[in-house]
Amino acid sequence: MPSLTSRTPGPAPSGAGATDAAPARPGRDPYFDNAKYLAIVLVAMGHSWEPLPDSGRVIETFYTFVYAFHMPVFIMIAGYFSRGFDLRRERVWKLVTSLIVPYAVFEVAYTLFERLTGAPGFPLSPLTPYWLLWFLPALFLWRLTTPVWQTVRWPVAVSLVIAAMGAVSSNIGGDLQLQRVLQFLPFYVLGLQLRPAHFDFVRRRAVRLASVPVCVVALAAAYWAVPRTTTSWFFRRYGAEQLGSPAWTGAVVTLLLFGCAVVLSACFLAWVPSRRMWMTALGAGTLYGYLLHGFVVKGAIRLDLFEADLVATPLGRILVTVVAAAVVTLLCSPPARRVFRFVVEPRLDWARKPAPAG
């Protein structure tokens, strides 16, 4: 995913809400690369389930379960690796080249894709992120606010209040999908507060064993909830009234979903391998998989592949899931990264203003 470097971070900045981190180890930490790869596979699988016609209660259950935590865990990891962010020139420039430029490039690319594949009037609207591109401007805005959260005394509580206010209100405009920016904010702020000891804790054997019954209960709860509620709550795109509920329920659901997401994220992280494996190198390319797999999913929709008779069978549903995992794996691979690096990670030194003398 965007700008989630897996290099072990150095000590967190001093100040309110910061504690001393463990001494930094050189190089990338395979644990976080493995976590990012597994999470991007869940993202691709979830996106492949969305277009399934009459997907059935079982698929909807897994969809609900996955959407309860797959983006929160990504955002927490992003926050964890943003602890040292400040507004120095080089860091701000890195934000521009790693988030804003890819966002602009892929907004144009997806708009052209839509126009060439059946929607000739599809608008180019930079302030209305296309489908999965919302995460890039969101991470840009969250990172810019990092110094604030390193100063506030109770950062997670304050961010939850902001998220709850967003869920209660239905008057927030669609520009840059600010509703999502606000409602997902607590996960980024929580990531800023995490330390290596927290990840060491969730990898304990006792936590790993406890995660199994927790996930079983979560799946049972998702199965129960499927016919009784809407998964739109997990998208964080709407206020409560837009989802047909009283405004005050937005605050309650915000706290409930935050607690569920943190617990399930811990369960997920408990089972992530710590050693270097075949998937470790793929974790460094999750931004590529994230930005590019949308073309495959949307292309399959345009070709009516999800309407095939085979897809309507249990075997077809499994096949769709496996293909989604394989495609995003391929897009995260080193060969794909070499091909698409010029648009995903452009070198724009020529556009950077020279630093002032002295």
Coordinates of C-alpha atoms in Angstrom, one line a residue:
M1 CA 0.0 0.0 0.0
P2 CA 1.1 3.6 -0.4
S3 CA 4.2 4.7 1.3
L4 CA 4.2 2.0 4.0
T5 CA 7.9 1.5 4.2
S6 CA 8.8 -1.6 6.2
R7 CA 12.2 -0.3 7.4
T8 CA 12.3 -0.6 11.1
P9 CA 11.6 3.0 12.4
G10 CA 13.9 4.8 14.6
P11 CA 12.9 6.3 18.0
A12 CA 9.7 8.2 18.0
P13 CA 9.9 12.0 18.3
S14 CA 10.0 13.3 21.8
G15 CA 7.0 15.1 23.3
A16 CA 3.6 14.5 24.6
G17 CA 2.2 11.1 23.6
A18 CA 5.6 9.7 22.5
T19 CA 7.7 7.1 24.2
D20 CA 11.2 5.8 23.5
A21 CA 11.1 3.1 20.8
A22 CA 13.4 0.1 20.7
P23 CA 16.7 0.6 19.0
A24 CA 16.4 0.6 15.2
R25 CA 17.5 -2.4 13.3
P26 CA 19.0 -1.9 9.8
G27 CA 17.1 -2.9 6.7
R28 CA 13.5 -3.9 6.1
D29 CA 11.6 -5.9 8.7
P30 CA 10.1 -9.0 7.0
Y31 CA 7.2 -9.1 9.5
F32 CA 5.7 -5.9 8.2
D33 CA 6.3 -6.8 4.5
N34 CA 4.6 -10.1 5.1
A35 CA 1.7 -8.3 6.8
K36 CA 1.3 -5.9 4.0
Y37 CA 1.3 -8.6 1.4
L38 CA -1.3 -10.7 3.2
A39 CA -3.4 -7.6 3.7
I40 CA -3.3 -6.6 0.0
V41 CA -4.4 -10.1 -0.9
L42 CA -7.5 -9.6 1.4
V43 CA -8.1 -6.3 -0.3
A44 CA -8.1 -7.9 -3.8
M45 CA -10.2 -10.8 -2.7
G46 CA -12.8 -8.4 -1.2
H47 CA -12.9 -6.4 -4.4
S48 CA -13.4 -9.6 -6.4
W49 CA -16.4 -10.5 -4.3
E50 CA -18.2 -7.2 -4.7
P51 CA -19.3 -7.8 -8.4
L52 CA -20.5 -11.4 -7.7
P53 CA -24.2 -11.6 -8.6
D54 CA -26.3 -13.1 -5.8
S55 CA -23.1 -13.9 -3.9
G56 CA -24.9 -15.7 -1.2
R57 CA -24.7 -15.5 2.6
V58 CA -21.4 -17.3 3.0
I59 CA -19.5 -15.0 0.7
E60 CA -21.3 -12.0 2.3
T61 CA -20.1 -13.3 5.7
F62 CA -16.5 -13.5 4.6
Y63 CA -16.8 -10.1 2.9
T64 CA -18.1 -8.6 6.1
F65 CA -15.4 -10.2 8.2
V66 CA -12.6 -9.1 6.0
Y67 CA -13.9 -5.5 5.6
A68 CA -14.1 -5.2 9.4
F69 CA -10.3 -5.0 9.6
H70 CA -8.4 -5.1 6.3
M71 CA -8.2 -1.4 5.8
P72 CA -7.8 -0.5 9.5
V73 CA -4.8 -2.8 9.8
F74 CA -3.2 -1.1 6.7
I75 CA -3.8 2.3 8.1
M76 CA -2.4 1.4 11.5
I77 CA 0.8 0.1 9.9
A78 CA 0.9 3.4 7.9
G79 CA 0.6 5.3 11.2
Y80 CA 3.3 3.2 12.9
F81 CA 5.8 4.0 10.2
S82 CA 4.9 7.7 10.2
R83 CA 5.9 8.3 13.8
G84 CA 9.0 10.2 12.7
F85 CA 7.3 12.3 10.1
D86 CA 7.8 16.0 10.3
L87 CA 7.4 18.9 7.8
R88 CA 11.0 19.0 6.6
R89 CA 11.4 19.7 2.9
E90 CA 12.6 16.3 2.0
R91 CA 9.7 14.6 3.7
V92 CA 7.1 16.9 2.2
W93 CA 8.6 16.3 -1.2
K94 CA 8.4 12.5 -0.6
L95 CA 4.7 12.9 0.2
V96 CA 4.2 14.7 -3.1
T97 CA 6.1 12.1 -5.3
S98 CA 4.8 9.0 -3.5
L99 CA 1.1 10.0 -3.0
I100 CA 0.0 13.1 -4.9
V101 CA 1.7 12.3 -8.2
P102 CA 0.5 8.7 -8.4
Y103 CA -3.0 9.9 -7.4
A104 CA -3.1 12.3 -10.3
V105 CA -1.6 9.8 -12.8
F106 CA -4.1 7.1 -11.8
E107 CA -7.1 9.4 -11.7
V108 CA -6.4 10.2 -15.3
A109 CA -5.6 6.5 -16.2
Y110 CA -8.8 5.2 -14.6
T111 CA -10.9 7.9 -16.2
L112 CA -9.5 7.0 -19.6
F113 CA -10.1 3.3 -18.9
E114 CA -13.8 4.0 -18.1
R115 CA -14.2 6.2 -21.2
L116 CA -12.7 3.5 -23.4
T117 CA -14.6 0.6 -22.0
G118 CA -18.2 1.7 -22.1
A119 CA -18.6 5.0 -20.3
P120 CA -17.5 7.7 -22.8
G121 CA -18.9 10.5 -20.6
F122 CA -17.1 9.4 -17.4
P123 CA -15.9 12.7 -15.7
L124 CA -12.4 13.5 -14.7
S125 CA -12.8 15.0 -11.2
P126 CA -9.6 15.2 -9.2
L127 CA -11.5 16.1 -6.0
T128 CA -13.6 13.0 -6.3
P129 CA -11.2 10.0 -6.0
Y130 CA -12.0 7.1 -8.2
W131 CA -13.0 4.0 -6.3
L132 CA -9.8 2.7 -4.6
L133 CA -7.8 5.9 -5.1
W134 CA -9.3 7.6 -2.0
F135 CA -6.5 6.1 0.2
L136 CA -3.8 8.2 -1.4
P137 CA -5.1 11.7 -0.6
A138 CA -6.3 10.3 2.8
L139 CA -2.8 9.2 3.7
F140 CA -1.4 12.5 2.5
L141 CA -3.8 14.4 4.8
W142 CA -3.2 12.1 7.8
R143 CA 0.6 12.4 7.4
L144 CA 0.4 16.2 7.3
T145 CA -1.5 16.1 10.7
T146 CA 1.1 13.9 12.3
P147 CA 2.8 16.7 14.3
V148 CA -0.6 17.5 15.8
W149 CA -1.2 14.0 17.1
Q150 CA 2.3 13.9 18.6
T151 CA 1.4 17.0 20.7
V152 CA -2.2 16.2 21.8
R153 CA -2.4 14.6 25.2
W154 CA -5.1 12.0 24.4
P155 CA -4.7 11.6 20.6
V156 CA -6.7 8.4 20.0
A157 CA -9.6 9.7 22.1
V158 CA -9.6 13.0 20.3
S159 CA -9.5 11.3 16.9
L160 CA -12.4 9.0 17.9
V161 CA -14.5 12.1 18.7
I162 CA -13.7 13.5 15.3
A163 CA -14.6 10.2 13.6
A164 CA -17.8 10.0 15.6
M165 CA -18.7 13.6 14.6
G166 CA -18.1 12.6 10.9
A167 CA -20.4 9.6 11.3
V168 CA -23.1 11.6 12.9
S169 CA -23.0 14.3 10.2
S170 CA -24.5 13.7 6.7
N171 CA -23.5 17.1 5.4
I172 CA -19.8 16.5 4.7
G173 CA -19.2 16.9 1.0
G174 CA -17.7 14.3 -1.3
D175 CA -14.5 16.2 -2.0
L176 CA -11.5 13.9 -1.4
Q177 CA -14.0 11.6 0.3
L178 CA -13.5 13.5 3.6
Q179 CA -16.0 11.3 5.3
R180 CA -13.6 8.4 5.0
V181 CA -10.7 10.6 5.9
L182 CA -12.4 11.5 9.2
Q183 CA -13.8 8.1 10.0
F184 CA -10.6 6.1 9.4
L185 CA -8.5 8.7 11.2
P186 CA -8.4 6.9 14.6
F187 CA -6.6 3.9 13.1
Y188 CA -3.8 6.1 11.8
V189 CA -3.5 7.9 15.1
L190 CA -3.5 4.6 16.9
G191 CA -0.7 3.5 14.7
L192 CA 1.3 6.6 15.7
Q193 CA 1.1 5.4 19.3
L194 CA 2.2 1.8 18.7
R195 CA 5.6 0.7 19.6
P196 CA 7.6 -2.5 18.7
A197 CA 6.6 -4.0 22.1
H198 CA 2.9 -4.0 21.0
F199 CA 3.7 -6.1 17.9
D200 CA 5.9 -8.4 20.0
F201 CA 2.9 -8.8 22.3
V202 CA 0.4 -9.8 19.6
R203 CA 2.9 -12.4 18.3
R204 CA 2.9 -14.3 21.6
R205 CA 1.7 -17.9 21.4
A206 CA -1.1 -17.2 23.9
V207 CA -2.4 -14.3 21.8
R208 CA -2.2 -16.5 18.6
L209 CA -4.2 -19.3 20.3
A210 CA -6.8 -16.8 21.7
S211 CA -7.2 -15.3 18.2
V212 CA -8.8 -18.5 16.9
P213 CA -12.0 -18.5 19.0
V214 CA -12.2 -14.7 18.6
C215 CA -12.2 -15.1 14.8
V216 CA -14.8 -17.9 15.0
V217 CA -17.1 -15.7 17.1
A218 CA -16.5 -12.8 14.6
L219 CA -17.5 -15.0 11.7
A220 CA -20.6 -16.1 13.5
A221 CA -21.5 -12.5 14.2
A222 CA -20.9 -11.6 10.6
Y223 CA -23.2 -14.5 9.5
W224 CA -25.9 -13.3 11.8
A225 CA -25.5 -9.6 10.7
V226 CA -25.5 -10.1 7.0
P227 CA -29.3 -10.1 6.5
R228 CA -29.9 -7.6 9.2
T229 CA -27.5 -4.7 8.4
T230 CA -25.5 -3.2 5.5
T231 CA -21.8 -3.5 4.9
S232 CA -21.8 0.1 3.9
W233 CA -20.9 0.9 7.5
F234 CA -17.5 -0.6 6.9
F235 CA -16.8 1.7 4.0
R236 CA -17.0 4.8 6.2
R237 CA -18.3 6.8 3.2
Y238 CA -21.6 7.9 4.7
G239 CA -23.1 9.4 7.8
A240 CA -25.6 7.4 9.8
E241 CA -28.7 9.2 8.3
Q242 CA -27.5 8.4 4.8
L243 CA -27.6 4.7 5.8
G244 CA -31.1 5.0 7.1
S245 CA -30.3 5.2 10.8
P246 CA -30.7 8.0 13.4
A247 CA -27.8 10.4 13.5
W248 CA -26.8 9.4 17.1
T249 CA -26.1 5.8 16.0
G250 CA -23.1 7.1 14.0
A251 CA -21.2 7.7 17.2
V252 CA -22.1 4.3 18.7
V253 CA -21.2 2.4 15.5
T254 CA -17.9 4.3 15.2
L255 CA -16.8 3.1 18.7
L256 CA -18.1 -0.4 18.0
L257 CA -16.4 -0.8 14.7
F258 CA -13.2 0.7 16.0
G259 CA -13.1 -1.9 18.8
C260 CA -13.9 -4.8 16.5
A261 CA -11.3 -3.6 14.0
V262 CA -8.5 -3.3 16.6
V263 CA -9.3 -6.8 18.0
L264 CA -9.4 -8.4 14.5
S265 CA -6.3 -6.6 13.4
A266 CA -4.5 -8.0 16.4
C267 CA -5.7 -11.5 15.5
F268 CA -4.5 -11.0 11.9
L269 CA -1.1 -9.7 13.0
A270 CA -0.7 -12.6 15.5
W271 CA -0.5 -15.0 12.6
V272 CA 1.7 -13.0 10.3
P273 CA 5.1 -14.8 9.9
S274 CA 8.1 -13.0 11.3
R275 CA 10.7 -14.7 9.2
R276 CA 11.8 -13.9 5.6
M277 CA 9.6 -15.9 3.2
W278 CA 8.6 -16.0 -0.5
M279 CA 6.0 -13.3 0.2
T280 CA 8.4 -10.9 1.9
A281 CA 9.7 -9.4 -1.4
L282 CA 6.1 -9.0 -2.5
G283 CA 5.3 -6.9 0.6
A284 CA 7.6 -4.1 -0.8
G285 CA 5.3 -3.8 -3.9
T286 CA 1.9 -3.6 -2.4
L287 CA 1.4 -0.1 -3.7
Y288 CA 1.6 -1.5 -7.2
G289 CA -0.8 -4.3 -6.5
Y290 CA -3.2 -1.8 -4.9
L291 CA -3.2 0.7 -7.7
L292 CA -3.2 -1.8 -10.6
H293 CA -5.6 -4.6 -9.6
G294 CA -8.5 -2.2 -10.1
F295 CA -8.0 -2.4 -13.8
V296 CA -8.3 -6.2 -13.7
V297 CA -11.5 -6.1 -11.6
K298 CA -13.1 -3.4 -13.6
G299 CA -12.0 -5.1 -16.9
A300 CA -13.6 -8.4 -15.8
I301 CA -16.8 -6.5 -15.0
R302 CA -16.8 -4.9 -18.5
L303 CA -16.3 -8.3 -20.1
D304 CA -19.2 -9.8 -18.1
L305 CA -16.9 -12.4 -16.6
F306 CA -18.7 -12.3 -13.3
E307 CA -21.9 -13.2 -15.1
A308 CA -20.5 -16.6 -16.4
D309 CA -22.4 -19.7 -15.3
L310 CA -19.3 -21.1 -13.6
V311 CA -19.0 -18.1 -11.3
A312 CA -22.4 -18.8 -9.9
T313 CA -21.3 -22.1 -8.5
P314 CA -19.4 -22.7 -5.3
L315 CA -16.4 -23.8 -7.3
G316 CA -16.6 -20.6 -9.4
R317 CA -16.6 -18.5 -6.3
I318 CA -13.5 -20.2 -5.0
L319 CA -11.9 -19.8 -8.5
V320 CA -12.6 -16.0 -8.5
T321 CA -11.0 -15.7 -5.0
V322 CA -7.9 -17.7 -6.1
V323 CA -7.5 -15.7 -9.3
A324 CA -7.8 -12.4 -7.4
A325 CA -5.0 -13.5 -5.0
A326 CA -2.9 -14.6 -7.9
V327 CA -3.4 -11.4 -9.9
V328 CA -2.5 -9.1 -7.0
T329 CA 0.5 -11.3 -6.2
L330 CA 1.7 -10.9 -9.8
L331 CA 1.2 -7.1 -9.7
C332 CA 3.3 -6.9 -6.5
S333 CA 6.2 -8.9 -8.0
P334 CA 9.6 -7.4 -8.9
P335 CA 9.0 -7.7 -12.7
A336 CA 5.7 -5.8 -12.5
R337 CA 7.4 -3.1 -10.3
R338 CA 10.1 -2.6 -12.9
V339 CA 7.6 -2.2 -15.6
F340 CA 5.3 0.3 -13.8
R341 CA 7.8 2.1 -11.6
F342 CA 7.8 5.2 -13.8
V343 CA 4.2 5.9 -13.0
V344 CA 3.9 4.5 -9.4
E345 CA 7.2 5.8 -8.1
P346 CA 8.3 8.5 -10.5
R347 CA 11.7 10.2 -10.1
L348 CA 11.0 13.9 -10.2
D349 CA 14.2 15.4 -9.1
W350 CA 14.0 17.8 -12.0
A351 CA 10.8 19.3 -10.6
R352 CA 12.2 19.9 -7.1
K353 CA 13.1 23.4 -6.0
P354 CA 16.8 23.5 -4.8
A355 CA 17.3 23.9 -1.1
P356 CA 18.2 27.4 0.1
A357 CA 21.9 28.0 0.5
G358 CA 23.1 27.5 4.0

